[in-house]
Amino acid sequence: MDLAQLFKPVEKIVGMEIAHGRVCAVLLEKDKKGVVTGTKKEAVIPHDIVAEDGTVLDKQKLALALKTIWHAGKDVLRSKYVIVALPSAPVFTDIVRFPKVTQEQLKEAMELHMATKTSFPIDTNDIYYDWQPLTAHNVYHEDVLLSFAKQPYIRDFAEACEAAGLEPLAFETPQPATLRAITNFEKKTGLLIRVSQECAEFSIAAGADLFFTRTIPLPPSYDLETLKNALATEATHALNYYATENPEEAPVTTAVLLTHVPQKQELAAHLRTALGIEIADARFAHDTAIGDSCAAAFGAALRGLVRREEDTLISLLPIGTEEAYRKRRFLAYVSLWSDIINATALLLVVLFGATWFFVNIAYTNAVRQTTQLKAASGASTKSDELEQNAQRFNAAVGRITAANDTIMPWSLFIEKTLPSFTKNDITMESVSFPSFRSDGSLQITAKTRASAIAFRKALEEDPLFSEVHMPFLSVTQKENILLTITFRFAPQP
């Protein structure tokens, strides 16, 4: 096991976009001087795998396609960890505005905002959602970017990735990923237009902050003039909406066009005339010539360069990126100690075997010498000494055998114990058990009072433990409760 993985579980992360009948994957690497280089792999997937609206039609076929792409590009895609930009149509994205509050109050406000169903008539148990604060553009309010999608939509992509042998670290939409990839809007607000064969996406952003996004489907068949007029109309609506909602902000004066269609220059010229603003070519971060088709995958790969514990961007996975990192680090820690314990046990077995072999040879030689001495001189003093030495060797072998029998397979015991400590709404902070016969301690953070009580009952009913003691909860302890639980293991067979 690589010891560096203990504190940095992921070394390389592939950015990937699955959309528009194709998969694009980008791997970025940073050398010691901080220079970023990238490689990419593009592949077309059959249209019966992902529907035009972005939903998965066949998880098994998608998993097989991803596995084939990774196998064909194994020289480029040297990692199983991925950050994925999913089709944006099934994902709802909105800007929620609050008064200026602290970060803790903002978190409570967002949870209340989702639970009340006043703005979104949905059950939070049916969706995966996440949010992130936007850079302040107004001293009087706080803007928050919110995204959510139905759970089956997210699970289909997650299960397909896992079946392909990939481990997704975050799911996001293409718009924020693409804005991360380009540098055109670093110091000003601009309009980003992405056009594919099936749809067109319009986003207004400043830097990496997204203020407006809209996706429109394109008809199954259309000509260039129809596409020109549709893009100009929707872009005008986007600019007018932004100007109305943000009257204090400067107007948008530039746009970037990314497209898969070959008539890019004609579309840019028409938009420049219709909108009266500059239509610029995309400038990609780190001066990387990644191309329009892989812009979102490149942005997802740039997110992969961020330290995992610092990644607080939106992810639509069931578990947040920071929590997933902490869990992976803990499992790496357990795996490391499991390997150490197994190696130590193996070493003891080898030492025992070598000692037994040496003692057996010594004992055989001692018996032979004793016999010769007895035959030569009867019961001599030297013969008695040799017999005593042999007895001491036998006693030593017995003690070594007894010690070997007491060796406990810690790695198997940890694997057996770990599921008892892993429960919903419970975050394990630390666990300590010096030996099997002494009391252990477990420090947890319970999300709610009910989850703390349920966790205690689960431990008390677990046959693995003979005693469980948890301090009484006061009436004021309702959420994010830090507890220290002591326990004693039941006698092990």
Coordinates of C-alpha atoms in Angstrom, one line a residue:
M1 CA 0.0 0.0 0.0
D2 CA 1.2 3.5 -0.9
L3 CA 1.6 5.4 2.4
A4 CA 1.0 8.7 0.6
Q5 CA -2.6 7.5 0.1
L6 CA -3.2 7.7 3.9
F7 CA -3.4 11.5 3.9
K8 CA -4.0 12.1 0.1
P9 CA -6.3 9.3 -1.0
V10 CA -6.6 10.5 -4.6
E11 CA -3.6 11.4 -6.8
K12 CA -5.2 11.8 -10.2
I13 CA -8.8 12.6 -11.1
V14 CA -10.3 12.4 -14.6
G15 CA -12.9 15.0 -15.6
M16 CA -15.6 13.6 -17.8
E17 CA -18.7 14.7 -19.6
I18 CA -21.5 12.3 -20.6
A19 CA -23.9 14.1 -23.0
H20 CA -25.0 14.5 -26.6
G21 CA -24.3 10.9 -27.5
R22 CA -20.6 11.1 -26.6
V23 CA -18.2 10.8 -23.7
C24 CA -15.2 13.1 -23.3
A25 CA -12.6 12.5 -20.6
V26 CA -9.7 14.8 -19.7
L27 CA -6.8 14.0 -17.3
L28 CA -4.8 17.0 -16.0
E29 CA -1.5 16.7 -14.2
K30 CA 0.6 19.4 -12.5
D31 CA 4.4 19.1 -12.4
K32 CA 6.7 20.4 -9.6
K33 CA 6.8 23.8 -11.2
G34 CA 3.0 24.1 -11.2
V35 CA 2.7 23.7 -15.0
V36 CA -0.5 21.9 -15.9
T37 CA -0.6 19.6 -18.9
G38 CA -3.6 17.7 -20.1
T39 CA -4.6 14.7 -22.2
K40 CA -8.1 13.8 -23.5
K41 CA -10.1 10.9 -24.9
E42 CA -13.3 11.3 -26.8
A43 CA -15.7 8.5 -27.9
V44 CA -19.2 8.3 -29.4
I45 CA -21.8 6.1 -27.5
P46 CA -24.9 4.6 -29.1
H47 CA -28.1 6.8 -28.9
D48 CA -30.0 4.0 -27.1
I49 CA -27.8 4.5 -23.9
V50 CA -28.6 8.1 -22.9
A51 CA -31.8 9.8 -24.0
E52 CA -31.9 13.2 -25.6
D53 CA -33.3 14.6 -22.4
G54 CA -30.2 13.3 -20.5
T55 CA -31.8 10.3 -18.7
V56 CA -30.1 6.9 -18.7
L57 CA -31.9 4.4 -20.9
D58 CA -29.6 1.4 -20.2
K59 CA -27.2 1.3 -17.2
Q60 CA -25.5 -1.9 -18.3
K61 CA -24.8 -0.6 -21.8
L62 CA -23.5 2.7 -20.3
A63 CA -21.2 0.8 -17.9
L64 CA -19.9 -1.4 -20.8
A65 CA -19.3 1.7 -22.9
L66 CA -17.3 3.5 -20.1
K67 CA -15.3 0.3 -19.4
T68 CA -14.5 0.0 -23.1
I69 CA -13.4 3.7 -23.3
W70 CA -11.2 3.4 -20.2
H71 CA -9.6 0.2 -21.6
A72 CA -8.9 1.7 -25.0
G73 CA -7.5 4.9 -23.4
K74 CA -5.6 3.3 -20.5
D75 CA -2.4 5.1 -21.5
V76 CA -4.3 8.4 -21.1
L77 CA -6.9 7.7 -18.4
R78 CA -4.6 6.4 -15.7
S79 CA -7.1 6.8 -12.8
K80 CA -10.4 5.3 -11.7
Y81 CA -11.5 8.5 -9.9
V82 CA -13.8 10.8 -11.9
I83 CA -15.7 14.1 -11.6
V84 CA -18.6 13.9 -14.0
A85 CA -20.5 16.7 -15.8
L86 CA -24.0 15.2 -16.4
P87 CA -26.6 16.3 -19.0
S88 CA -28.1 19.5 -17.6
A89 CA -31.7 19.1 -18.7
P90 CA -32.9 16.9 -15.8
V91 CA -31.1 19.1 -13.2
F92 CA -32.9 22.2 -11.8
T93 CA -30.6 25.2 -11.1
D94 CA -31.6 28.4 -9.5
I95 CA -30.2 31.5 -7.7
V96 CA -31.7 31.9 -4.2
R97 CA -31.3 35.3 -2.5
F98 CA -31.1 35.8 1.2
P99 CA -30.3 38.8 3.5
K100 CA -26.7 39.0 4.7
V101 CA -26.2 36.3 7.3
T102 CA -23.4 34.1 8.7
Q103 CA -22.4 30.9 7.0
E104 CA -24.1 28.8 9.7
Q105 CA -27.3 30.8 9.4
L106 CA -27.1 30.5 5.6
K107 CA -26.9 26.7 6.0
E108 CA -30.0 26.7 8.2
A109 CA -31.8 29.0 5.9
M110 CA -31.2 26.8 2.9
E111 CA -32.4 23.7 4.7
L112 CA -35.5 25.5 5.7
H113 CA -36.0 26.9 2.2
M114 CA -35.9 23.3 0.8
A115 CA -38.1 21.8 3.5
T116 CA -40.9 24.4 3.4
K117 CA -41.7 23.6 -0.3
T118 CA -42.8 27.2 -0.9
S119 CA -40.5 27.7 -3.9
F120 CA -40.1 24.1 -4.9
P121 CA -43.0 21.7 -4.4
I122 CA -40.8 18.7 -3.9
D123 CA -39.9 16.2 -1.1
T124 CA -36.2 16.4 -0.2
N125 CA -36.3 12.6 0.3
D126 CA -36.9 12.3 -3.5
I127 CA -34.0 14.4 -4.7
Y128 CA -30.3 15.0 -4.2
Y129 CA -29.4 18.7 -3.8
D130 CA -26.5 20.9 -3.0
W131 CA -25.7 24.6 -3.0
Q132 CA -22.8 27.0 -2.8
P133 CA -22.6 30.7 -2.0
L134 CA -21.7 33.0 -4.9
T135 CA -19.2 35.8 -4.7
A136 CA -20.9 38.8 -3.2
H137 CA -22.0 41.4 -5.7
N138 CA -24.3 43.3 -3.4
V139 CA -23.7 44.4 0.2
Y140 CA -27.4 43.9 1.1
H141 CA -28.0 40.3 0.2
E142 CA -26.4 36.9 -0.2
D143 CA -26.8 34.9 -3.5
V144 CA -26.7 31.1 -3.4
L145 CA -26.5 28.8 -6.3
L146 CA -28.8 25.8 -5.8
S147 CA -29.0 22.6 -7.9
F148 CA -31.1 19.5 -7.4
A149 CA -32.2 16.4 -9.4
K150 CA -34.3 13.4 -8.8
Q151 CA -32.6 10.5 -7.0
P152 CA -33.1 7.8 -9.8
Y153 CA -31.5 10.1 -12.4
I154 CA -28.3 10.5 -10.2
R155 CA -28.3 6.8 -9.1
D156 CA -28.4 5.6 -12.7
F157 CA -25.2 7.4 -13.6
A158 CA -23.5 6.5 -10.2
E159 CA -24.3 2.8 -10.6
A160 CA -23.1 2.8 -14.2
C161 CA -19.8 4.4 -13.3
E162 CA -19.3 1.9 -10.4
A163 CA -20.2 -1.1 -12.6
A164 CA -17.5 0.2 -15.1
G165 CA -14.9 0.1 -12.2
L166 CA -14.9 3.9 -11.8
E167 CA -15.4 5.9 -8.6
P168 CA -17.2 9.2 -9.0
L169 CA -16.2 11.9 -6.6
A170 CA -18.6 14.6 -7.7
F171 CA -21.5 15.1 -10.1
E172 CA -22.1 18.5 -11.5
T173 CA -23.8 20.2 -14.5
P174 CA -21.8 21.3 -17.6
Q175 CA -22.3 25.1 -17.1
P176 CA -20.2 25.6 -13.9
A177 CA -17.7 23.1 -15.2
T178 CA -17.3 25.1 -18.5
L179 CA -17.1 28.4 -16.8
R180 CA -14.2 27.0 -14.7
A181 CA -12.5 26.0 -17.9
I182 CA -12.5 29.4 -19.7
T183 CA -10.9 32.7 -18.6
N184 CA -13.0 35.2 -20.7
F185 CA -15.1 36.3 -17.8
E186 CA -12.4 36.6 -15.1
K187 CA -12.9 40.4 -14.7
K188 CA -16.3 41.0 -16.3
T189 CA -19.8 39.5 -16.7
G190 CA -20.4 37.6 -20.0
L191 CA -22.8 35.3 -21.8
L192 CA -21.8 31.7 -22.5
I193 CA -23.6 29.9 -25.3
R194 CA -23.1 26.1 -25.8
V195 CA -24.7 24.5 -28.9
S196 CA -24.9 20.8 -29.6
Q197 CA -27.0 18.8 -32.1
E198 CA -29.8 18.3 -29.6
C199 CA -29.9 21.5 -27.4
A200 CA -28.5 24.9 -26.6
E201 CA -27.4 26.2 -23.2
F202 CA -27.3 29.9 -22.2
S203 CA -25.4 31.0 -19.1
I204 CA -24.6 34.4 -17.7
A205 CA -21.6 34.5 -15.3
A206 CA -18.8 36.5 -13.8
G207 CA -15.7 34.5 -13.2
A208 CA -16.8 31.1 -12.0
D209 CA -20.1 32.5 -10.5
L210 CA -23.2 31.5 -12.4
F211 CA -26.1 34.0 -12.3
F212 CA -28.4 32.6 -15.0
T213 CA -28.7 29.4 -16.9
R214 CA -31.3 28.0 -19.4
T215 CA -31.3 25.0 -21.7
I216 CA -33.6 24.7 -24.7
P217 CA -34.1 21.6 -26.8
L218 CA -33.6 21.8 -30.6
P219 CA -36.0 20.2 -33.0
P220 CA -35.1 16.8 -34.5
S221 CA -34.4 18.5 -37.9
Y222 CA -33.7 22.2 -38.6
D223 CA -31.7 24.3 -41.0
L224 CA -29.0 26.9 -40.3
E225 CA -31.4 29.9 -40.5
T226 CA -33.7 28.3 -37.9
L227 CA -30.8 27.7 -35.6
K228 CA -29.5 31.3 -36.0
N229 CA -32.9 32.8 -35.1
A230 CA -33.5 30.4 -32.2
L231 CA -30.1 31.3 -30.7
A232 CA -30.5 35.0 -31.2
T233 CA -34.0 35.0 -29.6
E234 CA -33.0 33.0 -26.6
A235 CA -29.8 34.9 -26.0
T236 CA -31.8 38.2 -26.1
H237 CA -34.2 36.8 -23.6
A238 CA -31.3 35.8 -21.3
L239 CA -29.7 39.2 -21.5
N240 CA -33.0 41.0 -20.9
Y241 CA -33.7 38.8 -17.9
Y242 CA -30.3 39.4 -16.4
A243 CA -30.6 43.2 -16.9
T244 CA -34.0 43.2 -15.2
E245 CA -33.0 41.1 -12.2
N246 CA -29.7 42.9 -11.8
P247 CA -30.2 46.6 -12.6
E248 CA -27.2 47.6 -10.5
E249 CA -24.8 45.5 -12.5
A250 CA -23.1 46.6 -15.7
P251 CA -24.6 45.2 -18.9
V252 CA -23.2 42.2 -20.6
T253 CA -20.9 43.3 -23.5
T254 CA -19.3 40.0 -24.5
A255 CA -20.2 36.4 -25.2
V256 CA -18.4 33.1 -25.9
L257 CA -19.8 30.6 -28.3
L258 CA -18.9 26.9 -27.9
T259 CA -20.5 24.5 -30.5
H260 CA -20.3 21.1 -31.9
V261 CA -21.8 22.2 -35.2
P262 CA -19.5 23.0 -38.1
Q263 CA -21.1 26.5 -38.9
K264 CA -19.6 28.2 -35.8
Q265 CA -18.3 31.3 -37.7
E266 CA -21.7 31.9 -39.3
L267 CA -23.5 31.5 -36.0
A268 CA -21.0 33.9 -34.3
A269 CA -21.4 36.5 -37.0
H270 CA -25.2 36.4 -36.8
L271 CA -25.2 36.6 -33.0
R272 CA -22.8 39.6 -33.1
T273 CA -25.2 41.4 -35.4
A274 CA -28.4 40.4 -33.6
L275 CA -27.1 41.1 -30.0
G276 CA -24.8 44.0 -30.7
I277 CA -22.1 42.5 -28.4
E278 CA -18.7 40.9 -29.0
I279 CA -18.7 37.2 -29.8
A280 CA -15.2 36.0 -28.7
D281 CA -13.4 32.7 -29.0
A282 CA -12.9 30.8 -25.7
R283 CA -9.7 31.3 -23.9
F284 CA -9.0 28.1 -21.8
A285 CA -7.2 28.1 -18.5
H286 CA -3.5 27.3 -18.5
D287 CA -3.4 28.1 -22.2
T288 CA -4.6 24.6 -23.0
A289 CA -5.9 23.9 -26.5
I290 CA -8.7 21.6 -25.3
G291 CA -11.3 22.5 -27.9
D292 CA -15.0 23.3 -27.7
S293 CA -16.2 19.7 -27.5
C294 CA -14.4 18.9 -24.2
A295 CA -14.7 22.2 -22.4
A296 CA -17.0 20.8 -19.7
A297 CA -14.8 17.8 -19.2
F298 CA -11.7 20.1 -18.9
G299 CA -13.5 22.2 -16.3
A300 CA -14.4 19.0 -14.3
A301 CA -10.7 18.0 -14.5
L302 CA -9.7 21.4 -13.2
R303 CA -11.9 20.7 -10.2
G304 CA -10.0 17.5 -9.7
L305 CA -6.8 19.6 -9.1
V306 CA -8.4 21.1 -6.0
R307 CA -7.6 19.4 -2.7
R308 CA -10.4 17.1 -1.8
E309 CA -10.9 18.5 1.7
E310 CA -11.2 22.0 0.2
D311 CA -13.8 21.1 -2.5
T312 CA -17.0 22.7 -1.4
L313 CA -18.5 23.1 -4.8
I314 CA -21.9 21.7 -5.7
S315 CA -22.0 17.9 -6.1
L316 CA -25.2 16.0 -6.7
L317 CA -23.8 12.7 -5.3
P318 CA -25.7 11.3 -2.3
I319 CA -22.7 12.2 -0.1
G320 CA -20.8 15.5 -0.2
T321 CA -17.2 15.7 -1.5
E322 CA -15.7 16.7 1.8
E323 CA -17.5 13.9 3.7
A324 CA -16.6 11.4 1.0
Y325 CA -12.9 12.4 1.4
R326 CA -13.0 12.0 5.1
K327 CA -14.6 8.5 4.8
R328 CA -12.0 7.5 2.2
R329 CA -9.2 8.7 4.4
F330 CA -10.5 6.8 7.4
L331 CA -10.8 3.6 5.3
A332 CA -7.3 4.1 4.0
Y333 CA -6.1 4.5 7.6
V334 CA -7.9 1.2 8.6
S335 CA -6.5 -0.5 5.5
L336 CA -3.0 0.6 6.4
W337 CA -3.2 -0.7 9.9
S338 CA -4.8 -3.9 8.6
D339 CA -1.8 -4.4 6.3
I340 CA 0.6 -3.6 9.1
I341 CA -1.1 -6.1 11.5
N342 CA -1.2 -8.8 8.8
A343 CA 2.5 -8.2 7.9
T344 CA 3.4 -8.4 11.6
A345 CA 1.5 -11.6 12.1
L346 CA 3.1 -13.1 9.0
L347 CA 6.5 -12.1 10.4
L348 CA 5.8 -13.7 13.7
V349 CA 4.8 -16.9 12.0
V350 CA 8.0 -16.9 9.9
L351 CA 10.1 -16.2 13.1
F352 CA 8.2 -19.0 14.9
G353 CA 8.9 -21.4 12.0
A354 CA 12.6 -20.4 11.9
T355 CA 12.9 -20.7 15.7
W356 CA 11.2 -24.0 15.7
F357 CA 13.4 -25.3 12.9
F358 CA 16.5 -24.1 14.8
V359 CA 15.3 -25.5 18.1
N360 CA 14.5 -28.8 16.4
I361 CA 18.0 -29.0 15.0
A362 CA 19.5 -28.1 18.3
Y363 CA 17.4 -30.6 20.1
T364 CA 18.3 -33.4 17.6
N365 CA 22.0 -32.5 18.0
A366 CA 21.7 -32.4 21.8
V367 CA 20.0 -35.8 21.9
R368 CA 22.6 -37.3 19.6
Q369 CA 25.5 -35.8 21.6
T370 CA 23.8 -37.0 24.9
T371 CA 23.5 -40.5 23.5
Q372 CA 27.2 -40.5 22.5
L373 CA 28.3 -39.2 25.8
K374 CA 26.2 -41.7 27.7
A375 CA 27.6 -44.5 25.6
A376 CA 31.1 -43.2 26.1
S377 CA 31.1 -42.2 29.8
G378 CA 27.8 -43.1 31.2
A379 CA 25.8 -40.5 33.0
S380 CA 28.3 -37.7 32.9
T381 CA 27.9 -34.1 34.1
K382 CA 28.0 -32.9 30.5
S383 CA 25.2 -35.2 29.5
D384 CA 23.1 -33.7 32.4
E385 CA 23.8 -30.2 31.1
L386 CA 22.8 -31.1 27.6
E387 CA 19.6 -32.5 28.9
Q388 CA 18.9 -29.3 30.8
N389 CA 19.6 -27.3 27.7
A390 CA 17.2 -29.4 25.7
Q391 CA 14.5 -28.9 28.4
R392 CA 15.0 -25.2 28.3
F393 CA 14.7 -25.2 24.5
N394 CA 11.5 -27.2 24.8
A395 CA 10.2 -24.7 27.3
A396 CA 11.1 -21.8 25.0
V397 CA 9.2 -23.5 22.1
G398 CA 6.2 -24.0 24.3
R399 CA 6.1 -20.3 25.3
I400 CA 6.5 -19.2 21.6
T401 CA 3.7 -21.5 20.6
A402 CA 1.5 -20.1 23.4
A403 CA 2.3 -16.6 22.4
N404 CA 1.5 -17.4 18.8
D405 CA -1.9 -18.8 19.8
T406 CA -2.8 -15.5 21.5
I407 CA -2.2 -13.4 18.4
M408 CA -5.5 -11.9 17.5
P409 CA -6.3 -11.1 13.8
W410 CA -6.9 -7.4 14.2
S411 CA -7.6 -6.7 10.6
L412 CA -10.5 -9.2 10.5
F413 CA -11.8 -7.9 13.8
I414 CA -11.7 -4.2 12.5
E415 CA -13.6 -5.2 9.4
K416 CA -16.2 -7.0 11.6
T417 CA -16.5 -4.0 13.9
L418 CA -16.6 -1.1 11.4
P419 CA -20.2 -1.6 10.2
S420 CA -21.5 -1.4 13.7
F421 CA -20.1 2.2 13.9
T422 CA -21.3 3.3 10.4
K423 CA -24.9 4.4 10.6
N424 CA -27.1 7.0 8.9
D425 CA -26.8 10.6 10.3
I426 CA -23.8 9.5 12.5
T427 CA -20.3 10.8 11.8
M428 CA -17.5 8.8 13.5
E429 CA -14.8 11.2 14.8
S430 CA -12.5 8.7 16.5
V431 CA -12.5 5.1 18.0
S432 CA -10.1 3.6 20.5
F433 CA -10.0 0.1 22.0
P434 CA -6.5 -0.7 23.5
S435 CA -7.3 -4.5 23.9
F436 CA -10.2 -6.9 23.7
R437 CA -10.6 -7.1 27.4
S438 CA -10.5 -3.4 28.3
D439 CA -13.1 -0.7 27.7
G440 CA -13.1 1.1 24.4
S441 CA -14.3 4.6 23.5
L442 CA -16.1 6.0 20.5
Q443 CA -16.5 9.7 19.7
I444 CA -19.4 10.5 17.3
T445 CA -21.3 13.5 16.0
A446 CA -25.1 12.7 15.7
K447 CA -27.0 14.8 13.3
T448 CA -30.1 14.7 15.4
R449 CA -31.2 13.6 18.9
A450 CA -33.2 10.8 17.4
S451 CA -30.2 9.5 15.4
A452 CA -28.1 9.5 18.6
I453 CA -30.7 7.5 20.5
A454 CA -31.1 5.1 17.6
F455 CA -27.3 4.6 17.4
R456 CA -27.1 3.8 21.1
K457 CA -29.9 1.2 20.8
A458 CA -28.2 -0.3 17.8
L459 CA -25.0 -0.7 19.8
E460 CA -26.8 -2.2 22.8
E461 CA -28.6 -4.8 20.6
D462 CA -25.3 -5.6 18.8
P463 CA -24.1 -9.0 20.0
L464 CA -20.5 -7.7 19.4
F465 CA -20.7 -5.7 22.6
S466 CA -21.4 -6.7 26.2
E467 CA -21.7 -3.2 27.6
V468 CA -22.5 0.2 26.1
H469 CA -22.6 3.5 28.0
M470 CA -23.7 6.8 26.5
P471 CA -24.1 10.0 28.5
F472 CA -27.7 11.3 28.9
L473 CA -28.8 13.9 26.5
S474 CA -30.1 17.2 27.7
V475 CA -33.2 18.8 26.3
T476 CA -31.1 21.4 24.6
Q477 CA -29.1 18.9 22.6
K478 CA -31.1 18.5 19.3
E479 CA -28.7 18.7 16.4
N480 CA -25.0 18.0 15.7
I481 CA -24.5 16.4 19.1
L482 CA -21.0 15.4 20.0
L483 CA -20.9 12.3 22.2
T484 CA -18.3 10.0 23.7
I485 CA -19.6 6.4 24.1
T486 CA -17.8 3.7 26.1
F487 CA -18.2 0.0 25.3
R488 CA -16.8 -3.4 26.1
F489 CA -16.5 -6.2 23.6
A490 CA -18.4 -9.4 24.2
P491 CA -16.0 -12.5 24.7
Q492 CA -14.8 -13.5 21.3
P493 CA -15.0 -17.2 20.2

